[in-house]
Every structure is written in structure tokens, then in C-alpha cells.
Tab-separated table of C-alpha atoms and ligand atoms in Angstrom:
chain	number	residue	atom	x	y	z
A	609	UNK	CA	11.196	-29.748	30.866
A	610	UNK	CA	8.974	-30.980	27.427
A	611	UNK	CA	9.203	-28.569	24.391
A	612	UNK	CA	6.207	-26.577	24.309
A	613	UNK	CA	4.679	-25.387	21.265
A	614	UNK	CA	2.073	-23.096	21.769
A	615	UNK	CA	-0.745	-21.009	19.555
A	616	UNK	CA	-2.448	-18.246	21.799
A	617	UNK	CA	-5.282	-17.117	19.961
A	618	UNK	CA	-8.049	-14.453	21.165
A	619	UNK	CA	-9.736	-11.170	20.116
A	620	UNK	CA	-7.148	-7.883	20.082
A	621	UNK	CA	-6.990	-7.266	23.662
A	622	UNK	CA	-7.717	-10.422	25.626
A	623	UNK	CA	-4.363	-10.482	26.960
A	624	UNK	CA	-2.581	-12.923	24.657
A	625	UNK	CA	0.412	-10.670	24.550
A	626	UNK	CA	0.656	-10.370	28.749
A	627	UNK	CA	-0.005	-14.317	29.191
A	628	UNK	CA	2.733	-14.925	26.136
A	629	UNK	CA	5.322	-13.280	28.440
A	630	UNK	CA	4.417	-14.697	31.188
A	631	UNK	CA	4.538	-17.847	29.886
A	632	UNK	CA	7.598	-17.293	28.016
A	633	UNK	CA	9.688	-16.566	30.957
A	634	UNK	CA	8.069	-19.808	32.942
A	635	UNK	CA	8.893	-22.244	30.102
A	636	UNK	CA	12.235	-20.002	29.125
A	637	UNK	CA	10.747	-20.428	25.518
A	638	UNK	CA	10.535	-17.223	23.271
A	639	UNK	CA	7.651	-15.184	23.064
A	640	UNK	CA	6.862	-14.637	18.830
A	641	UNK	CA	4.459	-11.971	18.717
A	642	UNK	CA	4.042	-10.954	14.945
A	643	UNK	CA	2.484	-7.727	15.727
A	644	UNK	CA	5.488	-6.577	17.572
A	645	UNK	CA	7.496	-7.624	15.117
A	646	UNK	CA	5.796	-5.576	12.632
A	647	UNK	CA	5.911	-2.897	15.022
A	648	UNK	CA	9.535	-3.288	15.170
A	649	UNK	CA	9.616	-2.711	11.239
A	650	UNK	CA	7.776	0.164	11.112
A	651	UNK	CA	9.954	2.054	13.638
A	652	UNK	CA	12.940	0.539	11.546
A	653	UNK	CA	11.080	2.128	8.493
A	654	UNK	CA	11.962	-0.912	6.374
A	655	UNK	CA	9.961	-2.151	3.539
A	656	UNK	CA	8.135	-4.466	5.434
A	657	UNK	CA	7.362	-1.808	7.821
A	658	UNK	CA	6.061	0.655	5.639
A	659	UNK	CA	3.598	-2.304	3.753
A	660	UNK	CA	2.659	-3.294	7.020
A	661	UNK	CA	1.868	0.151	8.644
A	662	UNK	CA	-1.200	1.219	5.835
A	663	UNK	CA	-2.754	-2.539	6.874
A	664	UNK	CA	-2.216	-1.860	10.740
A	665	UNK	CA	-3.294	1.819	10.791
A	666	UNK	CA	-6.690	0.945	9.700
A	667	UNK	CA	-7.141	-2.150	11.919
A	668	UNK	CA	-6.872	-4.691	9.031
A	669	UNK	CA	-4.860	-7.557	8.431
A	670	UNK	CA	-1.098	-7.056	6.784
A	671	UNK	CA	-1.034	-9.836	3.970
A	672	UNK	CA	-0.579	-13.396	4.614
A	673	UNK	CA	2.711	-13.869	2.349
A	674	UNK	CA	4.308	-11.045	4.413
A	675	UNK	CA	3.775	-12.332	7.611
A	676	UNK	CA	4.085	-16.075	7.005
A	677	UNK	CA	7.681	-15.073	5.496
A	678	UNK	CA	8.407	-13.465	9.004
A	679	UNK	CA	7.509	-16.367	11.043
A	680	UNK	CA	9.381	-18.766	8.734
A	681	UNK	CA	12.586	-17.051	9.517
A	682	UNK	CA	11.737	-16.374	13.081
A	683	UNK	CA	11.276	-20.390	13.711
A	684	UNK	CA	14.356	-21.085	11.931
A	685	UNK	CA	16.483	-19.349	14.416
A	686	UNK	CA	18.069	-21.748	17.280
A	687	UNK	CA	16.069	-20.250	20.166
A	688	UNK	CA	13.090	-21.712	19.056
A	689	UNK	CA	14.370	-25.504	19.054
A	690	UNK	CA	13.346	-25.784	22.461
A	691	UNK	CA	9.632	-24.333	21.803
A	692	UNK	CA	7.759	-20.935	21.345
A	693	UNK	CA	4.891	-19.342	22.084
A	694	UNK	CA	3.013	-17.904	19.092
A	695	UNK	CA	1.449	-14.663	20.261
A	696	UNK	CA	-0.620	-13.052	17.105
A	697	UNK	CA	-0.286	-15.973	14.702
A	698	UNK	CA	-1.632	-17.496	12.736
A	699	UNK	CA	-4.646	-15.049	12.532
A	700	UNK	CA	-6.247	-16.348	9.256
A	701	UNK	CA	-6.672	-20.268	7.786
A	702	UNK	CA	-4.209	-19.880	4.948
A	703	UNK	CA	-1.664	-18.611	7.332
A	704	UNK	CA	-2.585	-21.717	9.828
A	705	UNK	CA	-2.048	-24.095	6.751
A	706	UNK	CA	1.169	-22.660	5.973
A	707	UNK	CA	2.185	-23.467	9.373
A	708	UNK	CA	1.250	-26.503	9.420
A	709	UNK	CA	3.370	-26.986	6.181
A	710	UNK	CA	6.520	-25.170	7.652
A	711	UNK	CA	6.317	-27.865	10.526
A	712	UNK	CA	5.912	-30.811	8.932
A	713	UNK	CA	8.897	-30.022	6.862
A	714	UNK	CA	10.385	-29.915	10.267
A	715	UNK	CA	8.997	-32.584	11.519
A	716	UNK	CA	7.465	-30.658	14.410
A	717	UNK	CA	3.784	-30.236	15.721
A	718	UNK	CA	1.868	-27.698	17.629
A	719	UNK	CA	1.159	-28.578	21.239
A	720	UNK	CA	-2.143	-26.898	21.636
A	721	UNK	CA	-4.027	-23.452	20.476
A	722	UNK	CA	-4.886	-21.894	23.361
A	723	UNK	CA	-8.062	-19.070	23.041
A	724	UNK	CA	-8.465	-16.508	25.826
A	725	UNK	CA	-12.221	-16.031	25.213
A	726	UNK	CA	-13.755	-12.427	26.062
A	727	UNK	CA	-16.801	-10.876	25.228
A	728	UNK	CA	-16.576	-8.199	22.473
A	729	UNK	CA	-17.919	-5.449	24.947
A	730	UNK	CA	-15.307	-6.105	27.326
A	731	UNK	CA	-12.677	-5.916	25.345
A	732	UNK	CA	-14.127	-2.071	23.735
A	733	UNK	CA	-14.320	-1.057	27.760
A	734	UNK	CA	-10.752	-2.467	28.520
A	735	UNK	CA	-8.881	-1.184	25.847
A	736	UNK	CA	-9.084	2.815	27.108
A	737	UNK	CA	-6.945	1.510	29.696
A	738	UNK	CA	-4.380	-0.148	28.044
A	739	UNK	CA	-0.862	0.900	27.594
A	740	UNK	CA	2.329	-0.714	26.215
A	741	UNK	CA	5.951	-0.250	26.165
A	742	UNK	CA	7.123	0.827	22.903
A	743	UNK	CA	10.575	-0.300	23.618
A	744	UNK	CA	10.401	-3.807	24.887
A	745	UNK	CA	6.629	-4.568	23.925
A	746	UNK	CA	5.259	-5.441	27.657
A	747	UNK	CA	1.556	-4.449	27.971
A	748	UNK	CA	-0.066	-2.864	31.278
A	749	UNK	CA	-3.350	-2.180	31.775
A	750	UNK	CA	-4.072	1.272	34.192
A	751	UNK	CA	-6.418	-0.398	36.349
A	752	UNK	CA	-6.162	-4.575	35.978
A	753	UNK	CA	-2.418	-5.006	35.394
A	754	UNK	CA	-0.337	-1.364	36.448
A	755	UNK	CA	3.084	-0.981	36.542
A	756	UNK	CA	4.834	-0.681	39.725
A	757	UNK	CA	5.591	3.310	38.773
A	758	UNK	CA	2.478	5.222	36.681
A	759	UNK	CA	3.326	5.400	33.304
A	760	UNK	CA	6.578	3.660	33.657
A	761	UNK	CA	7.684	0.103	32.306
A	762	UNK	CA	8.712	-1.997	34.872
A	763	UNK	CA	11.421	-4.102	32.778
A	764	UNK	CA	13.089	-1.315	31.135
A	765	UNK	CA	12.136	1.862	32.497
A	766	UNK	CA	10.740	3.704	29.217
A	767	UNK	CA	7.917	5.836	29.539
A	768	UNK	CA	4.364	4.128	28.528
A	769	UNK	CA	2.173	4.648	25.588
A	770	UNK	CA	-0.936	4.225	23.605
A	771	UNK	CA	-0.932	1.666	20.602
A	772	UNK	CA	-2.462	3.884	17.710
A	773	UNK	CA	-4.022	0.973	16.705
A	774	UNK	CA	-6.173	1.172	20.330
A	775	UNK	CA	-8.663	4.006	19.818
A	776	UNK	CA	-12.168	3.162	19.525
A	777	UNK	CA	-12.700	3.241	15.886
A	778	UNK	CA	-9.740	0.766	14.769
A	779	UNK	CA	-10.615	-1.419	17.594
A	780	UNK	CA	-13.928	-1.959	16.427
A	781	UNK	CA	-12.307	-2.740	12.830
A	782	UNK	CA	-9.729	-5.159	14.540
A	783	UNK	CA	-12.579	-6.985	16.229
A	784	UNK	CA	-14.652	-7.372	12.996
A	785	UNK	CA	-11.589	-8.540	11.296
A	786	UNK	CA	-11.183	-11.155	14.501
A	787	UNK	CA	-14.369	-12.502	14.067
A	788	UNK	CA	-14.327	-12.578	10.116
A	789	UNK	CA	-10.871	-14.082	9.978
A	790	UNK	CA	-9.562	-15.553	12.882
A	791	UNK	CA	-12.279	-16.894	14.932
A	792	UNK	CA	-12.729	-19.978	12.485
A	793	UNK	CA	-9.235	-20.879	13.451
A	794	UNK	CA	-10.995	-22.637	16.881
A	795	UNK	CA	-12.678	-25.080	14.400
A	796	UNK	CA	-9.530	-25.558	12.523
A	797	UNK	CA	-7.883	-26.318	15.801
A	798	UNK	CA	-10.542	-28.225	17.230
A	799	UNK	CA	-11.043	-30.574	14.324
A	800	UNK	CA	-7.275	-31.536	14.879
A	801	UNK	CA	-7.864	-31.998	18.579
A	802	UNK	CA	-5.472	-28.885	19.601
A	803	UNK	CA	-8.226	-26.455	20.922
A	804	UNK	CA	-7.862	-25.373	24.621
A	805	UNK	CA	-9.764	-22.562	25.633
A	806	UNK	CA	-9.443	-20.200	29.252
A	807	UNK	CA	-11.821	-17.418	29.906
A	808	UNK	CA	-10.187	-13.946	29.838
A	809	UNK	CA	-11.451	-12.305	33.086
A	810	UNK	CA	-11.189	-8.507	34.365
A	811	UNK	CA	-8.752	-9.537	37.035
A	812	UNK	CA	-5.198	-10.532	35.525
A	813	UNK	CA	-4.673	-13.144	37.984
A	814	UNK	CA	-7.749	-14.929	37.548
A	815	UNK	CA	-6.995	-14.945	33.627
A	816	UNK	CA	-3.877	-16.102	34.452
A	817	UNK	CA	-5.380	-19.000	36.874
A	818	UNK	CA	-7.579	-20.067	33.811
A	819	UNK	CA	-4.986	-19.906	31.228
A	820	UNK	CA	-2.551	-22.134	33.598
A	821	UNK	CA	-5.300	-24.763	34.144
A	822	UNK	CA	-5.298	-25.008	29.925
A	823	UNK	CA	-1.980	-25.291	30.075
A	824	UNK	CA	-1.887	-28.341	32.476
A	825	UNK	CA	-4.246	-29.941	30.028
A	826	UNK	CA	-1.706	-29.083	26.878
A	827	UNK	CA	1.115	-30.379	28.812
A	828	UNK	CA	-0.456	-33.202	30.204
A	829	UNK	CA	-1.623	-34.463	26.634
A	830	UNK	CA	2.238	-33.971	25.624
A	831	UNK	CA	3.209	-36.429	27.580
B	135	AMP	P1	-1.150	-7.094	17.767
B	135	AMP	O1	-0.048	-6.880	18.129
B	135	AMP	O2	-0.901	-8.765	17.651
B	135	AMP	O3	-2.382	-7.003	18.041
B	135	AMP	O4	-1.013	-7.029	16.150
B	135	AMP	C1	-1.213	-5.341	15.424
B	135	AMP	C2	-1.383	-5.401	14.335
B	135	AMP	O5	-0.680	-6.244	13.586
B	135	AMP	C3	-2.650	-6.435	13.419
B	135	AMP	O6	-4.105	-5.508	13.958
B	135	AMP	C4	-2.579	-6.509	12.312
B	135	AMP	O7	-2.701	-5.459	11.585
B	135	AMP	C5	-1.047	-6.687	12.475
B	135	AMP	N1	-0.555	-8.443	12.315
B	135	AMP	C6	0.278	-8.634	13.620
B	135	AMP	N2	-0.008	-10.025	13.447
B	135	AMP	C7	-0.685	-10.571	12.184
B	135	AMP	C8	-0.784	-11.900	11.523
B	135	AMP	N3	-0.630	-12.953	11.917
B	135	AMP	N4	-1.381	-11.469	10.077
B	135	AMP	C9	-1.364	-10.299	9.724
B	135	AMP	N5	-1.446	-9.334	9.986
B	135	AMP	C10	-0.953	-9.179	11.508
């Protein structure tokens, strides 16, 4: 199978994490989630974690430089040689530019930036049902993507939790941040001919079908 280097774009709660986990398993490539790496740093109480927590609790972005550094280190590991899915990075134009520079140095290119499109009103109503596994970071929804056993992670058996930044006030700040700082990335990748879109639907299987249709266009363009 050809390498796939994919960026997933979309508002918080659009389904990036769920789709990234699925694509990662299907293509055998790592899911690189900056949000998960930052939550891990917070859990470990590192200096990066302490710095990140201040921003994340408010729904703001962590400074570009910190995030770019963790992504640079992560992409240098050998499991990224066959491709990867960036889930939650880049989130600003400077991050996208830093990524382009990193890839240029490696003589690599992104195959596509796939944006999962969901209306803000739907995001807000969905967030209430979102659950996540604090251990393996798998995401669920009580109605649209429930675990096999209520409240328990299918993959690792850990008790599911609600993310601290999924409360309505923080979600509304995260949406504002998304529209101001992250949505401009759609134009950035469109102007490079790399933007693909998929409508995020209420039912997970419908979103998955739309994402797969977009993915087949991305992989077709690669050949
Ligand atoms: P996520 O799990 O992708 O929803 O990210 C949770 C939070 O982590 C975000 O609201 C930001 O505070 C922070 N974060 C994750 N990725 C980035 C990034 N690429 N740049 C800056 N902050 C980020």
C-alpha cells in the first residue's frame, strides 16, 4: 500500500479522533493527535503539561512553538516512515507553515487535508454525549457511537470520562478559536490543491462513508 500522509481538519467534536483511529487501523499508520499528546503531558505533570493545561482548560490553543516541537519529534520516529494521520495539527497558519518546512527538509509532502464539516449548532448539541477513554484516548458518543458496555472502553476496559474541555462554555470558546485560527487552513490547503471535504453526519456510519469517499479521491490522486 502507498504511503498516506493525511491531515484531518474540522471543528472540535466533528469526529476527527474517531475517524483518525479507524483510518490508522485500516492503513496501519500512526494517528498523531496533538490533543492526546498534550493530555498525556498534563497527566505526567511535565513542564510542557503545566504550560499546556493553562490554555487547554480555557479552550485556547497551546502556543505554536510548543506544539510544533512535539510534532517535529513525533514525526522523526520510524513508525512514521510509512505515513501518518495528523489529528488536531496543524491548527493555525504558522503551524501549517512549520509543517511544510519540516516536510520539505525530509523531502516529503502531505497527500491531503480532509476537512470534516459539521454545523456549529450540531457540534454544541453533540458535545454533551461525548465520552473518551482517559487511558487509550478512544472517543465515543452515548447515542451515535456507544461502547459495547455502557461507560467502559471497548479497547482497554477503562472507565470512560467526559473531557474537562467539553463543557458548554469551553466548547463555545473552542468553536470561536476554530473559526478564527483553524478554519483559514482550508484556504491554505485549497490553494495547494490539497483540500478535500466530507460532511460529518449524526450517524457515525454515514460520516465514515463520506470520509471513505474523500479518502479514495486522495489516494487516487497519489498514484
Ligand atoms: P483536541 O483533543 O484536538 O480537541 O485538543 C484539545 C486541546 O488541546 C485544544 O483545545 C488545544 O488547547 C490543545 N491543542 C491540541 N492540538 C493543538 C494544536 N495543534 N495547537 C495548539 N493547541 C492544540
